[in-house]
Amino acid sequence: MSTNIWIWIAALLTLAIYSFLYKDNIVYKIAEYLLVGVSIGYSIAITWYNVVIAKMVVPIRDQHNFLIIIPILIGMFMFARFSKKHGWLSKIPISFVIGWGAGVAIPLQFETSIVEHVKNTIAIPWFGGNILLLVNAIIIFIGVIATLIYFYFSTPHKGVIGKVANLGIWYIMIAFGASFGYTVMARISLFIDRAQFLLHDWLGLIH
Amino acid sequence: MRYYKLILYLIFFSFVFLLGIPHLYGDATIRAFDTPNDDGSSITVKWNYTGTGDTFELFRKTVSDTNWQKLKTLPLSKHSYVDDNTVRGVQYQYGIRIKTDTILSEMVISKPVSAKAQFFDTGKTLILVLILGYFAILIYFIGAAKKGKSLFIRKIAGLDALDEAVGRATEMGKPILFIPGISSMSDIATIAAVNILGPVAKKVAEYGTDLLVPNKDPIVASVTQEVVKESYLEAGRPDLFNPNKIWFVTDSQFAYAAAVQGIMVRERPATILLLGYFYAESLLLAETGNSTGAIQIAGTDAVDQLPFFITSCDYTIMGEELYAAGAYLSKEPTLLSSIKAQDYGKIAIFATLLLGLILGLLKSNWLINILTVR
């Protein structure tokens, strides 16, 4: 059994969180509030050093980059939310964030989710002499078309369109099944890691 | 006699050494230039060398410096290097030497060069064209919708269930828990979730039900607060709006999950809406919500998390259905036109795939080359 106080704290907090599996209880509540409180404290410290100091103080004080005062001021408008009279000012930084977010995300989505997928679908080795590659290519090609038709909203899923959309759902579910199995395996390995911590590091039952 | 031998040895080794030098000095040339299509943070160095040797040694100095700094030792097979540790606007010179076990050649030096930011990334011209094309279709449909053209959109089960879910919470007198994912506002799924929150909050305000929105991102928290406030105003019930019910919890993933699980079992919401981008906490949230007996509607474009939602939620909105949700729920013709534009985009994708198929059969890479974004 460990004699390290920190291992004891970590082990007891692990058990406190696991106690939720039985039902909500005071021990879980303590662990939950502790986790939320610590995480907020940690993020305040990180924000202070990585944002306030590194991105606000250093550029002005050391690099004399006074232009940065403009975005800082815009960011400061977020605090206007605390005032009923000047609360509308907070909409300015929010508009910037949403506009910036959409501006960054849309071209990226076009590139990664559309252009790259289309390219990789048609770049499959159709007739490389290997019959299995050809079968693979046909399965992928039909899958892409059928799944796309499922997400086509302008036509009701009836007749031929309905049948192809149904095939698309089959493709989607098979992909989800594979993904489900893979992720469950990853989660089990996380649990094994925790169990190992409790049984080896804390209790010393396994070596 | 002894001197005679020494002189002979000297002549012999000098001859061997001189034979070696032409190979090492072989025709080495070096060229440094500003890396195209970047933000001005790197310089590309390219060199040609046809002789023998073991490795290249790459050096750098600013024009004003006198001392060379060794950057990297590279194998003889390498002929380029991207130096991404440069200061924009500062002029650098690069030098290369060829090394063997015993010999280090003289340095071949590039002309001075500085890194500059490019205003437009020409490698992404195709993306610009596609976005402009999409916007053209969108503007056309917005115009058509304004002229009164009816836009048909098929039924989306998960979204139709939202009405039922809000109604159920009202009947039971219990709150609705809306979780807008755990990503930031730069994520399209979060933007879509916020778009759904608007009509949901409006309905909630009309029914006078409680709405709880715990957030993981402080900016998303501000946005959701604004959206709910606007919806309550639109519904004519600003008196019911309580900003304390749309709050920031923490930005730590599992601390947020633990807190939301706590809310689920203590507040016992009748309806839980999990909409946005989710990571590993998806199953923790959905399973806990399921155990409380709440009706759950989940929607995400996170492919890895969708299977968990499908297994533990009553309705699941998948991928693009989530993007279409805001327009679908609001039924506003101008917003519905965005779904129409997306569908026309899909028709363009079908056409491209078929063209790719035909060209593939003809063993042509023309389309693949066009679609290669550099």
Coordinates of C-alpha atoms in Angstrom, one line a residue, chain A residues 17 20 24 28-29 32-33 35-36 39-40 43 78 81 87 90-91 94 97-98 100-102 105-107 109-111 114-116 118-119 121-123 126-127 141 144-145 148-157 169 172-173 176-177 179-180 183-184 187, chain B residues 124 126-127 130-131 134 152-154 156 185-186 188 219 222-223 225-226 230 249-252 254-255 258-259 261-262 265-266 280 288 303-308 310-311 318 320-321 324 339-340 343 346-347 349-350 352-353 356-357 361 367-368 371-373:
Chain A
I17 CA -16.1 10.0 -8.9
F20 CA -21.7 8.1 -9.1
D24 CA -25.6 10.7 -6.8
Y28 CA -19.5 12.6 -5.6
K29 CA -20.7 16.1 -5.0
E32 CA -17.4 17.2 -8.5
Y33 CA -17.2 20.7 -6.9
L35 CA -12.9 19.2 -9.8
V36 CA -14.8 22.2 -11.2
S39 CA -10.2 23.4 -13.1
I40 CA -11.4 27.0 -13.1
S43 CA -7.6 28.0 -16.3
M78 CA -17.0 41.7 -22.9
R81 CA -22.0 42.6 -19.8
G87 CA -24.2 45.7 -22.0
S90 CA -20.3 43.1 -25.5
K91 CA -22.0 42.4 -28.8
I94 CA -19.1 38.5 -29.8
V97 CA -15.6 36.0 -32.6
I98 CA -18.6 34.6 -34.6
W100 CA -13.9 35.1 -37.3
G101 CA -15.1 31.6 -36.4
A102 CA -17.2 31.2 -39.5
A105 CA -14.2 27.3 -40.4
I106 CA -16.0 27.6 -43.8
P107 CA -12.9 27.5 -46.1
Q109 CA -14.7 22.7 -44.2
F110 CA -14.8 23.2 -47.9
E111 CA -11.2 22.0 -48.2
I114 CA -15.6 18.4 -49.6
V115 CA -12.6 18.8 -51.9
E116 CA -10.3 16.2 -50.1
V118 CA -14.2 14.1 -53.5
K119 CA -10.5 13.8 -54.6
T121 CA -13.1 9.1 -53.8
I122 CA -12.1 9.5 -57.4
A123 CA -8.4 8.8 -56.8
W126 CA -9.9 1.5 -60.2
F127 CA -8.1 -1.0 -62.4
F141 CA -18.0 4.9 -54.5
V144 CA -20.4 8.0 -51.0
I145 CA -23.2 8.4 -53.5
L148 CA -24.9 11.9 -49.9
I149 CA -28.4 11.1 -51.2
Y150 CA -29.5 10.4 -47.6
F151 CA -28.4 14.0 -46.7
Y152 CA -30.2 15.5 -49.8
F153 CA -33.1 17.5 -48.3
S154 CA -34.9 18.8 -51.3
T155 CA -36.6 15.5 -52.3
P156 CA -38.7 13.2 -50.0
H157 CA -37.2 9.8 -49.3
I169 CA -28.2 4.7 -43.8
I172 CA -23.6 5.1 -42.0
M173 CA -24.6 2.5 -39.4
F176 CA -20.8 3.8 -36.7
G177 CA -20.6 0.2 -35.6
S179 CA -16.3 3.4 -34.8
F180 CA -18.3 2.3 -31.7
T183 CA -13.9 3.8 -29.2
V184 CA -15.2 1.3 -26.6
R187 CA -12.4 3.6 -23.2
Chain B
K124 CA -6.4 27.9 -52.3
L126 CA -10.1 26.5 -55.9
I127 CA -11.6 26.9 -52.4
L130 CA -16.2 27.0 -54.7
I131 CA -17.2 29.4 -51.9
Y134 CA -21.9 28.5 -53.3
F152 CA -39.6 22.1 -50.2
I153 CA -37.5 20.5 -47.4
R154 CA -38.1 16.8 -46.5
I156 CA -36.1 15.5 -40.5
M185 CA -17.5 29.5 -31.6
S186 CA -15.1 28.7 -34.4
I188 CA -19.5 25.0 -37.3
I219 CA -17.5 33.0 -25.3
S222 CA -22.0 34.9 -23.8
V223 CA -23.4 34.0 -27.2
Q225 CA -27.1 34.1 -23.3
E226 CA -27.6 36.7 -26.0
E230 CA -33.3 37.7 -28.0
V249 CA -19.3 26.1 -15.8
T250 CA -15.7 25.4 -16.5
D251 CA -13.5 25.0 -19.5
S252 CA -12.1 21.7 -18.4
F254 CA -14.3 16.3 -17.7
A255 CA -15.0 18.8 -14.9
A258 CA -19.0 15.9 -14.0
A259 CA -20.9 19.1 -13.4
Q261 CA -24.0 14.9 -14.9
G262 CA -24.7 16.4 -11.4
V265 CA -29.5 13.9 -11.6
R266 CA -30.4 16.9 -9.4
A280 CA -15.2 11.7 -25.1
T288 CA -26.6 9.8 -17.4
V303 CA -18.5 11.1 -36.4
D304 CA -16.8 9.2 -33.5
Q305 CA -19.4 10.4 -31.0
L306 CA -22.5 9.8 -33.1
P307 CA -22.7 6.0 -32.4
F308 CA -22.9 6.8 -28.6
I310 CA -27.6 6.8 -31.4
T311 CA -27.4 4.1 -28.7
M318 CA -26.5 13.5 -37.8
E320 CA -25.5 17.9 -42.0
E321 CA -28.9 17.6 -40.5
A324 CA -29.8 22.4 -41.6
I339 CA -30.4 24.3 -47.3
K340 CA -31.4 24.5 -51.0
D343 CA -28.4 20.6 -51.9
K346 CA -24.4 18.1 -53.4
I347 CA -25.6 17.9 -57.0
I349 CA -20.5 16.8 -55.9
F350 CA -22.4 14.0 -57.7
T352 CA -17.8 15.8 -60.0
L353 CA -17.7 12.2 -58.8
G356 CA -14.0 11.6 -61.9
L357 CA -15.2 8.1 -62.5
L361 CA -11.6 4.9 -66.5
L367 CA -9.5 16.3 -62.3
I368 CA -7.4 15.0 -59.4
L371 CA -8.7 19.2 -56.8
T372 CA -5.3 19.2 -55.2
V373 CA -5.2 22.1 -52.8

